[in-house]
Structures are given as structure tokens and as C-alpha cells.
Short mmCIF file of C-alpha atoms in Angstrom, two decimals:
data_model
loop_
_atom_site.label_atom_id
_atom_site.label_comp_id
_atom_site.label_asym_id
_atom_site.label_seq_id
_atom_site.Cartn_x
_atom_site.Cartn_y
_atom_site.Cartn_z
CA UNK Y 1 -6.82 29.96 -3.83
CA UNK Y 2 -8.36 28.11 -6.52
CA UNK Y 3 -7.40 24.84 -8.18
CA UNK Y 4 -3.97 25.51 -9.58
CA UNK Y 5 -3.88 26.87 -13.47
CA UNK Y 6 -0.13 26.50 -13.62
CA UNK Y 7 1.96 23.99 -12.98
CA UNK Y 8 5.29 22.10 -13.24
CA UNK Y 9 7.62 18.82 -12.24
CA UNK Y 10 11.11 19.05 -12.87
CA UNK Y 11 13.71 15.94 -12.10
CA UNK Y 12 17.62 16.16 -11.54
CA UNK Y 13 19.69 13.49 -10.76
CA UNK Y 14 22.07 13.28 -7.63
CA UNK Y 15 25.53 12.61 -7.72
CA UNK Y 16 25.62 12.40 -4.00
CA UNK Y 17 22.43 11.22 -2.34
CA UNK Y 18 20.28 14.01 -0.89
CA UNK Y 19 22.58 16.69 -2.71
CA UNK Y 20 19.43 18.30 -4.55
CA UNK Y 21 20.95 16.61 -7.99
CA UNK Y 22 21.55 18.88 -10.78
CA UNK Y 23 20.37 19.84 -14.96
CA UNK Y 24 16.94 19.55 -13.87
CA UNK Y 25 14.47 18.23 -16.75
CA UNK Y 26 10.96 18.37 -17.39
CA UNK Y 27 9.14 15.35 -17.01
CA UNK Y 28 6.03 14.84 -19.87
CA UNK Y 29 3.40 14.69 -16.66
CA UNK Y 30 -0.38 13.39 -17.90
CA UNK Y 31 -2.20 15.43 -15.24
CA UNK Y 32 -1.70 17.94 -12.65
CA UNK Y 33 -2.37 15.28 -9.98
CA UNK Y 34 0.82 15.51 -8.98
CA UNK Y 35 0.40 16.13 -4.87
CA UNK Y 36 2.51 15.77 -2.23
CA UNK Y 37 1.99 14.20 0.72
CA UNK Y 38 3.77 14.33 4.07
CA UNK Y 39 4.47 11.10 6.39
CA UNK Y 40 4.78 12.23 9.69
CA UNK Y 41 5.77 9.80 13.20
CA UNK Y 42 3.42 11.82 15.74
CA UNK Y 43 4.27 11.53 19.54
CA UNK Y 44 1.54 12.67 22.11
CA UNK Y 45 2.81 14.51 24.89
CA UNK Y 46 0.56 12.88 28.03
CA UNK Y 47 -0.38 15.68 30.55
CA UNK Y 48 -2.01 15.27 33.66
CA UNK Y 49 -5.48 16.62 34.24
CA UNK Y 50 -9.22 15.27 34.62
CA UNK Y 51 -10.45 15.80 30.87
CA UNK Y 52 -11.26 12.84 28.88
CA UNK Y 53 -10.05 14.75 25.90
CA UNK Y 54 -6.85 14.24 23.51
CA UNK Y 55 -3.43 15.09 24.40
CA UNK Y 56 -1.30 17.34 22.46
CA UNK Y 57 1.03 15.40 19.77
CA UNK Y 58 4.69 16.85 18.73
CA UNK Y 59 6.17 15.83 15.30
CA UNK Y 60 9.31 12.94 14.68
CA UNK Y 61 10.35 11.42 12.02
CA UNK Y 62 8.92 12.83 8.71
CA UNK Y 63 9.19 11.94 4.91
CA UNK Y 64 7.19 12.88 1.35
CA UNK Y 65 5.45 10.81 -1.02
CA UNK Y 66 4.32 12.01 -3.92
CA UNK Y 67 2.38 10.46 -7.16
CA UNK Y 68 2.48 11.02 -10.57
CA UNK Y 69 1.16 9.94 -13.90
CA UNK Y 70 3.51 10.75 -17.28
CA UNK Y 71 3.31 9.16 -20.90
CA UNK Y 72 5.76 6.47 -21.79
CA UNK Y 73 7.21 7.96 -24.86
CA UNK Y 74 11.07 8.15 -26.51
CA UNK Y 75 13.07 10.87 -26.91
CA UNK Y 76 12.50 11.47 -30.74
CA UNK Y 77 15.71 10.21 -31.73
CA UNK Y 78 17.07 6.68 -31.44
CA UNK Y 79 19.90 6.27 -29.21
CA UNK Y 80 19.55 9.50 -27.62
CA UNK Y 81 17.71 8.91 -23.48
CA UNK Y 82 14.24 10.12 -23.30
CA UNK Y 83 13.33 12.21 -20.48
CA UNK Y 84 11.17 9.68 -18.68
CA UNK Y 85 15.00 7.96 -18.36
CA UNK Y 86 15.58 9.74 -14.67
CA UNK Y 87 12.23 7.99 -13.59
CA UNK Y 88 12.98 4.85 -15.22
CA UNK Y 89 16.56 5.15 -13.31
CA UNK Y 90 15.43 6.40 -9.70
CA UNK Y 91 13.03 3.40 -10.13
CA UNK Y 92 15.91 0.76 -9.46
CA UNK Y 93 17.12 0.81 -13.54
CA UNK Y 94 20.21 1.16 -14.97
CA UNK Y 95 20.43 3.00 -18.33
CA UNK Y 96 23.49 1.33 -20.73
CA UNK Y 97 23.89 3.64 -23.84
CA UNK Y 98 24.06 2.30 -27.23
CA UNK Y 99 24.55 3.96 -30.59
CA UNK Y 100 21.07 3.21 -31.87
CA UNK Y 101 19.02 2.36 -28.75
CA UNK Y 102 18.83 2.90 -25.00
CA UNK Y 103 17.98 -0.04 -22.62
CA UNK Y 104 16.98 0.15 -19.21
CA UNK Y 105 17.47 -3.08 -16.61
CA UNK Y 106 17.64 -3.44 -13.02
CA UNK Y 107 20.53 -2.82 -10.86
CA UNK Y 108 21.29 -4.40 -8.02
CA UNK Y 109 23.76 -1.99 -6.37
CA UNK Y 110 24.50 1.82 -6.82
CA UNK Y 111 20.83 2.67 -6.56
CA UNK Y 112 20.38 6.15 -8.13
CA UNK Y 113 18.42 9.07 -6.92
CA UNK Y 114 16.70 12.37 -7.80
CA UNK Y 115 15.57 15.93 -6.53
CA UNK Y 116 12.28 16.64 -7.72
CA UNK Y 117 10.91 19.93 -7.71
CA UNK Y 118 7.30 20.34 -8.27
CA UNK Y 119 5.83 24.19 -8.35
CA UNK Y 120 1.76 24.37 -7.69
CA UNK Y 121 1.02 27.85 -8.83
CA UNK Y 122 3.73 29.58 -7.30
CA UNK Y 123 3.81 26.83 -4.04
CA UNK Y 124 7.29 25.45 -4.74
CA UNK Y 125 8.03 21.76 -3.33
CA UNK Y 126 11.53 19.99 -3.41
CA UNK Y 127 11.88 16.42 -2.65
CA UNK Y 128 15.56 15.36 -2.50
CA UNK Y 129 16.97 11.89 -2.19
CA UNK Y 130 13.90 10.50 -3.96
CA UNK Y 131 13.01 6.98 -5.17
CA UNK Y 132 10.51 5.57 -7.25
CA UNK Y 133 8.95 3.40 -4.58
CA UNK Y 134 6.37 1.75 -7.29
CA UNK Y 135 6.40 2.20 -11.34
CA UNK Y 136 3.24 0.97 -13.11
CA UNK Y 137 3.44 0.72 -16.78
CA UNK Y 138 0.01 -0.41 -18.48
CA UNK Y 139 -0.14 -1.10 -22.08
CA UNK Y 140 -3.14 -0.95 -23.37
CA UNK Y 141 -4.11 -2.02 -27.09
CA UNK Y 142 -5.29 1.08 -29.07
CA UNK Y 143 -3.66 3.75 -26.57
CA UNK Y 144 -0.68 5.32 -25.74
CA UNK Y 145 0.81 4.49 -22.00
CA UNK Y 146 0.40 6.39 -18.95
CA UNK Y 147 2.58 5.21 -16.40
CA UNK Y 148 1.76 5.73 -13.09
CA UNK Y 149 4.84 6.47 -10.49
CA UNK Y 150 4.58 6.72 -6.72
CA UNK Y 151 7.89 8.36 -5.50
CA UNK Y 152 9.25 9.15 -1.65
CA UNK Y 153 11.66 10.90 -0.43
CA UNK Y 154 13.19 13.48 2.05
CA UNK Y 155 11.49 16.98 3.61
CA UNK Y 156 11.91 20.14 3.22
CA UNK Y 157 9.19 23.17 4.38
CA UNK Y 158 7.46 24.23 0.89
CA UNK Y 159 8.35 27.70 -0.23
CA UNK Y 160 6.72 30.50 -2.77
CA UNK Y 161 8.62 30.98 -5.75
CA UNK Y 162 7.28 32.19 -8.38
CA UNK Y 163 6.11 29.42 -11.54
CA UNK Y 164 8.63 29.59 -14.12
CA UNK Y 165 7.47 27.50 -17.86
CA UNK Y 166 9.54 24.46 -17.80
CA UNK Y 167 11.32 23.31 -21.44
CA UNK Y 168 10.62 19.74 -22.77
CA UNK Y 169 13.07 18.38 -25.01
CA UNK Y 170 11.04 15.94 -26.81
CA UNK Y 171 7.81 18.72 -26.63
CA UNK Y 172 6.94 17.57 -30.32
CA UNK Y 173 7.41 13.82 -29.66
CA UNK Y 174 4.08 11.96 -29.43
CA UNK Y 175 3.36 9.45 -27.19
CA UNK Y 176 3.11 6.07 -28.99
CA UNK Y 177 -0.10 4.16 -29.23
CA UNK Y 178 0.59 0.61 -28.22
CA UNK Y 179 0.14 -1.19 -31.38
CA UNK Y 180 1.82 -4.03 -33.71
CA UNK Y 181 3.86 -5.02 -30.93
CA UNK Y 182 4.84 -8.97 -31.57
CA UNK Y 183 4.69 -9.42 -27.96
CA UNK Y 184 4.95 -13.39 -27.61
CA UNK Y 185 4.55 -15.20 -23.66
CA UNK Y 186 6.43 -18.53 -23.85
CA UNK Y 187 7.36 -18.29 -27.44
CA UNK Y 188 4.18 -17.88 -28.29
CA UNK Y 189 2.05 -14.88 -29.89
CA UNK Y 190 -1.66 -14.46 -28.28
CA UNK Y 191 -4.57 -12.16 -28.62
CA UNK Y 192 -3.62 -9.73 -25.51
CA UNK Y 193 -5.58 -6.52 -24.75
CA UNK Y 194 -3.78 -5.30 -22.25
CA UNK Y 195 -0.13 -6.32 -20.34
CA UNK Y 196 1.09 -4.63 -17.08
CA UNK Y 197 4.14 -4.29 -15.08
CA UNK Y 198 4.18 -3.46 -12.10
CA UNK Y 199 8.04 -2.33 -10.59
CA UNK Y 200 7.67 -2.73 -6.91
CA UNK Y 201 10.34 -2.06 -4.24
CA UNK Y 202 11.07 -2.92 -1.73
CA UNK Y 203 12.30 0.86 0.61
CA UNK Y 204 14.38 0.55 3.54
CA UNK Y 205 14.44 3.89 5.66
CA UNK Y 206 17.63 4.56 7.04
CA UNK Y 207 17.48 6.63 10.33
CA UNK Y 208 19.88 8.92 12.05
CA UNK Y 209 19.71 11.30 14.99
CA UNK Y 210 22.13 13.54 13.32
CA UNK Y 211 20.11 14.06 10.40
CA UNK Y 212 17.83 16.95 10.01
CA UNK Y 213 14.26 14.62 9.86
CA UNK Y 214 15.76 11.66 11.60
CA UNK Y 215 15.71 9.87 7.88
CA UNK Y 216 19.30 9.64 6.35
CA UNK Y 217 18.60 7.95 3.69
CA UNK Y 218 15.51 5.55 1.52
CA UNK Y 219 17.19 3.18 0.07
CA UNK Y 220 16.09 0.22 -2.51
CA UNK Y 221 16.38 -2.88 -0.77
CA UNK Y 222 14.41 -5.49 -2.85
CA UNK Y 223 12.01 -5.79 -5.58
CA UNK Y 224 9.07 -7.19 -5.71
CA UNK Y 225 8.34 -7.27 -9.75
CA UNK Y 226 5.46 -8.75 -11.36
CA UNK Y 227 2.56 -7.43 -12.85
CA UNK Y 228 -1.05 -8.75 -14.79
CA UNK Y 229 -2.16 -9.26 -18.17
CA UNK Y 230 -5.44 -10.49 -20.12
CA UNK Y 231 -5.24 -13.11 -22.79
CA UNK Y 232 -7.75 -14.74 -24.83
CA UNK Y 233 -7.46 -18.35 -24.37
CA UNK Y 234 -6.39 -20.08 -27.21
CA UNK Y 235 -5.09 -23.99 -28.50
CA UNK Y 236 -1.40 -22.55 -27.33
CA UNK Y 237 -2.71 -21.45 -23.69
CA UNK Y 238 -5.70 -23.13 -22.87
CA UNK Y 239 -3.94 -25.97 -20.95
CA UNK Y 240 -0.60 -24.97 -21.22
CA UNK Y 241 -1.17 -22.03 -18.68
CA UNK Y 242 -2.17 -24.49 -16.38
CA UNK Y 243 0.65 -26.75 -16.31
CA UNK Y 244 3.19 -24.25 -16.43
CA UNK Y 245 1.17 -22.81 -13.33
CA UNK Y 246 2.07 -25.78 -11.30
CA UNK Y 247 4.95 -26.42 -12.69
CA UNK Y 248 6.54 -23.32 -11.60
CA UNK Y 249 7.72 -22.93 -14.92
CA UNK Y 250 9.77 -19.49 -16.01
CA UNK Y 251 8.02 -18.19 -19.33
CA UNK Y 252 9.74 -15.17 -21.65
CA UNK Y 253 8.34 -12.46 -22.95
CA UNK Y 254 9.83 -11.09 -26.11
CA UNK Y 255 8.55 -8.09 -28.38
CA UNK Y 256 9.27 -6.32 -31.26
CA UNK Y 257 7.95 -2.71 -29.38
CA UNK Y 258 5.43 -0.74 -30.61
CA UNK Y 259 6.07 3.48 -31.87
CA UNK Y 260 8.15 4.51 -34.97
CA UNK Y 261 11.94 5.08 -35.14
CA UNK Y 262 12.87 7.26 -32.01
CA UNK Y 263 10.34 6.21 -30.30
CA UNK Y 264 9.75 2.71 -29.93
CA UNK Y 265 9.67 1.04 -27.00
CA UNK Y 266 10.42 -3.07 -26.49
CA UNK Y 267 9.97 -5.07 -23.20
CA UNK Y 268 11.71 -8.69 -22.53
CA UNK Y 269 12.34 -11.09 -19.42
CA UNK Y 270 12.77 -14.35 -19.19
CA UNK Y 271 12.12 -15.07 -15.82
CA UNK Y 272 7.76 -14.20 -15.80
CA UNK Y 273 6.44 -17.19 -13.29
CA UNK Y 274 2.68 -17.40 -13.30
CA UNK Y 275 0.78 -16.45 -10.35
CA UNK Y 276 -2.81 -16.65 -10.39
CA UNK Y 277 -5.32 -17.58 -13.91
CA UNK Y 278 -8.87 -16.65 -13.45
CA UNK Y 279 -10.67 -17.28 -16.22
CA UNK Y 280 -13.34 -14.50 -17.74
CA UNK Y 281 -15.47 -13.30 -20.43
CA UNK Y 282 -15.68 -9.98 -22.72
CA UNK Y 283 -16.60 -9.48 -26.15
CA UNK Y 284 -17.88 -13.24 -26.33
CA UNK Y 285 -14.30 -14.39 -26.02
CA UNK Y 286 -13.02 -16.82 -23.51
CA UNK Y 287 -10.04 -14.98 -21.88
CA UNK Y 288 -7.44 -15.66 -18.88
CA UNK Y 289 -6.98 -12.87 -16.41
CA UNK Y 290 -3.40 -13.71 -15.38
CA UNK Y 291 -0.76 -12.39 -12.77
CA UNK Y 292 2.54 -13.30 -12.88
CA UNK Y 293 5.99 -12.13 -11.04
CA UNK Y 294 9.24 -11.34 -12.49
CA UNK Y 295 12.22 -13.64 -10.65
CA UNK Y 296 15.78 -13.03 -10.16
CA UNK Y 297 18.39 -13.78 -12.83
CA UNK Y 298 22.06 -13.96 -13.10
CA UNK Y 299 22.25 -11.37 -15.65
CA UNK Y 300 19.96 -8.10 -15.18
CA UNK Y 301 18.87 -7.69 -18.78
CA UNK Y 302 17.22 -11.21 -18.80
CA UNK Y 303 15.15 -10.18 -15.50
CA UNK Y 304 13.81 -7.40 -17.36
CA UNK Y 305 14.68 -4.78 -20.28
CA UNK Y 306 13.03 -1.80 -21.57
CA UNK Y 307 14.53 -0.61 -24.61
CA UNK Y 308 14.10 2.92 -26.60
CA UNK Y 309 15.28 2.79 -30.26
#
């Protein structure tokens, strides 16, 4: 069989973890690099005997992880969830509905999952119970976003089912180029060619002899947020960086998004920390290559928001 031609991801929620979900959606994937990958705990099986060779292994514990890469784009229509929303949501967010906009920020309990159901030319895979274990989101001046999701969850033995064309909602929404954005660090607005987070969790596998793979459950048991951006250094961040390095000191972010009506998207925290500053070159410009985490907060939008309008 040749490289697959035909391909497909779909995503339902689950009201009940594990349950398969339901009102599957497809998600806007970038490539068909979409593979799964099983985890396996392998036991050898030690038999007597004079060879020098390897023993037989039998199979334990097993689990999937699977990658993907998908544009960050809106649903078309402010106030109305994009389809991306399910990722954004099995990645440790909570969506809160407005009339004109959609905003995504972490939850700390009540960790939602997803079924995902990803057909390779007729080889059908369906990954139940599944988190987003890592979301990378890399905005890039000039280009649109492709976010890059790393996702694990439950097995089940692949079957062939024939490819059926998946329907995209937002089909004629294009992804927005990252552009005019306002983006300000510290209250601040620099020259920045690129800004990345990076939404790391922290899994905790939960096992059980009475389930079927010895895995009950993946949970979401801490984050790990950060990310990395560049800067040219400026009069506003060519000490100040520095100081507030030391300093420990909690920096916001703030933007205006970038995308038209329907499809803009905004990012915010208050809580970015500095890291590590290296400082570089490109383009004859004296820049700072910067990585920063994202602390707790009180309030969950203040840790982080992304927001659709």
C-alpha cells in the first residue's frame, strides 16, 4: 500500500471519560502527518536453555499517542466556537461563551476529553479518553499559525472501514496571517518576529487491573506553561529585560489579535516570568532570544486567555 491519498481526523467530545464522545467534527489538519503511535510496557518471558539469544516478550500496559499539526483559525462568525475549540478544550481549556466572542482559559478541575477518530485510507483508528498532552502555538509575523498538538490516549485494535469525506464547518474560513497584532510585553510594544506558547501538561496515568489495557484513565495533573519569543532589543528592553530577569518580576502580555471579524484571535496573561535572554543577531538587528513561563494565578483568565471574536 502506498502513501495514503485519502485521509481524515474527526474529534467528539466525551461526556463520560472513555465513552467514545459524540457529534464528531472535522478538525482543519495542515498535513496528513497525522500517525499514531502505540506505547507498549513489554515483559520478557525468561526461559531456560543454553542460547545467548533474546527471550520472548508478552505485551502490558499499552496506550496511543498521536501528533498533529492544524491552522489556528475562527469559526467565521464572532461568538460562534471554532472547530479547533475541542483541541483547545481537551488541552486543559475551558471555553466561556459570549455573545460576540469566545475565550478559552485554563481549568483547573473537570478536565475534558475527546474520541478521536483518524481514517488512513480506509485504516480506521479511534483513540478515546484523549488529552492534549502538549499544544504549541507559533505565531509567526507574515504567516498564518500552525499549531502543533501531541495528543494520548486509550487503545483500541485499528479496524478497516471504509474513508468517508469529512464536513468542515468553517471550510471557507481562511486561516489568518498573523499581522497588526498590538501585542505589548510589560506594557510595552516591541519589534517581535515571532512569539510562542507552548501548553505543556503535566499526564498522570491512572492504572487498573479491571480495565481492559490496565490504563483507566490520563488525566491532567499540572501544567507546565511557558513558551519563547524573539525581540529586537530596544531603549524599553535593553536593560529592562535584565532586571526584571532577576527580579523575578511577572510581565503581561496584552494584544489587540490579529484576523478580521470572525476570525480574530487575541492572547493575554499576566503572569509571563522570564526564563532565559540570549542575545543574537539577524537582519543587522540586535535581538533577545527569550523564554519565559506562564505562573499560576488566582483567576484563570489572567494566567492565560485566547479569545475568538
Amino acid at each position: 500500500m502506498g502513501l495514503e491519498r485519502n485521509h481524515s481526523l474527526t474529534i467528539g467530545m466525551e461526556t463520560v471519560y472513555g465513552d467514545g464522545g459524540a457529534t464528531p467534527t472535522a478538525m482543519p489538519v495542515f498535513y496528513s502527518d497525522a500517525r499514531p503511535k502505540l506505547e507498549l510496557t513489554k515483559n520478557e518471558n525468561p526461559v531456560y536453555g543454553g542460547s545467548l539469544g533474546r527471550n520472548k516478550v508478552f505485551m502490558g500496559k499499552r496506550f496511543v499517542t498521536l501528533p498533529a499539526k492544524f491552522f489556528l483559525k475562527g469559526s467565521g462568525t464572532a461568538g460562534t466556537p471554532p472547530e479547533i475549540a475541542k483541541i483547545l478544550k481537551m488541552a486543559g481549556l475551558e471555553e466561556v461563551d459570549g455573545p460576540s466572542d469566545d475565550v478559552y482559559k485554563p481549568r483547573n478541575t473537570g478536565h475534558e476529553s475527546g474520541a478521536i477518530t483518524l481514517n488512513l485510507d480506509g485504516v480506521q483508528y479511534v483513540i478515546a479518553g484523549a488529552r492534549c498532552e502538549k499544544l504549541t502555538i507559533p505565531i509567526e509575523a507574515g504567516n498564518p499559525v500552525i499549531c502543533e498538538a501531541q495528543f494520548v490516549g486509550l487503545y483500541a485494535a485499528p479496524t478497516a472501514v471504509a474513508l468517508s469525506a469529512p464536513t468542515f464547518a468553517d471550510a471557507a474560513v481562511t486561516p489568518p496571517i498573523a499581522e497588526s497584532m498590538a501585542l505589548t510585553i510589560g506594557g510595552n510594544t516591541h519589534i517581535i518576529p515571532k512569539f510562542t506558547l507552548e501548553l505543556a501538561n503535566v499526564r498522570g496515568m491512572r492504572e487498573s487491573i479491571n480495565s481492559a489495557t490496565g490504563l483507566k484513565q490520563i488525566d491532567i495533573i499540572g501544567r507546565d506553561w511557558g513558551g519563547s519569543f524573539t525581540v529586537e532589543v530596544d531603549a524599553n528592553n535593553d536593560i529592562e529585560y535584565w532586571t526584571n530577569l532577576l527580579a523575578a518580576t511577572e510581565m503581561a502580555i496584552a494584544s489587540t489579535g490579529f484576523g478580521a471579524a470572525g476570525n480574530r484571535i487575541a492572547i493575554s496573561t499576566s503572569t509571563l516570568q522570564l526564563d532565559d535572554i540570549t542575545p543574537a543577531v539577524a537582519e543587522g538587528m540586535n535581538l533577545y532570544e527569550v523564554t519565559f513561563r506562564i505562573n499560576k494565578h488566582a483567576t484563570a483568565a489572567s494566567e492565560l486567555s485566547i479569545t475568538f471574536t
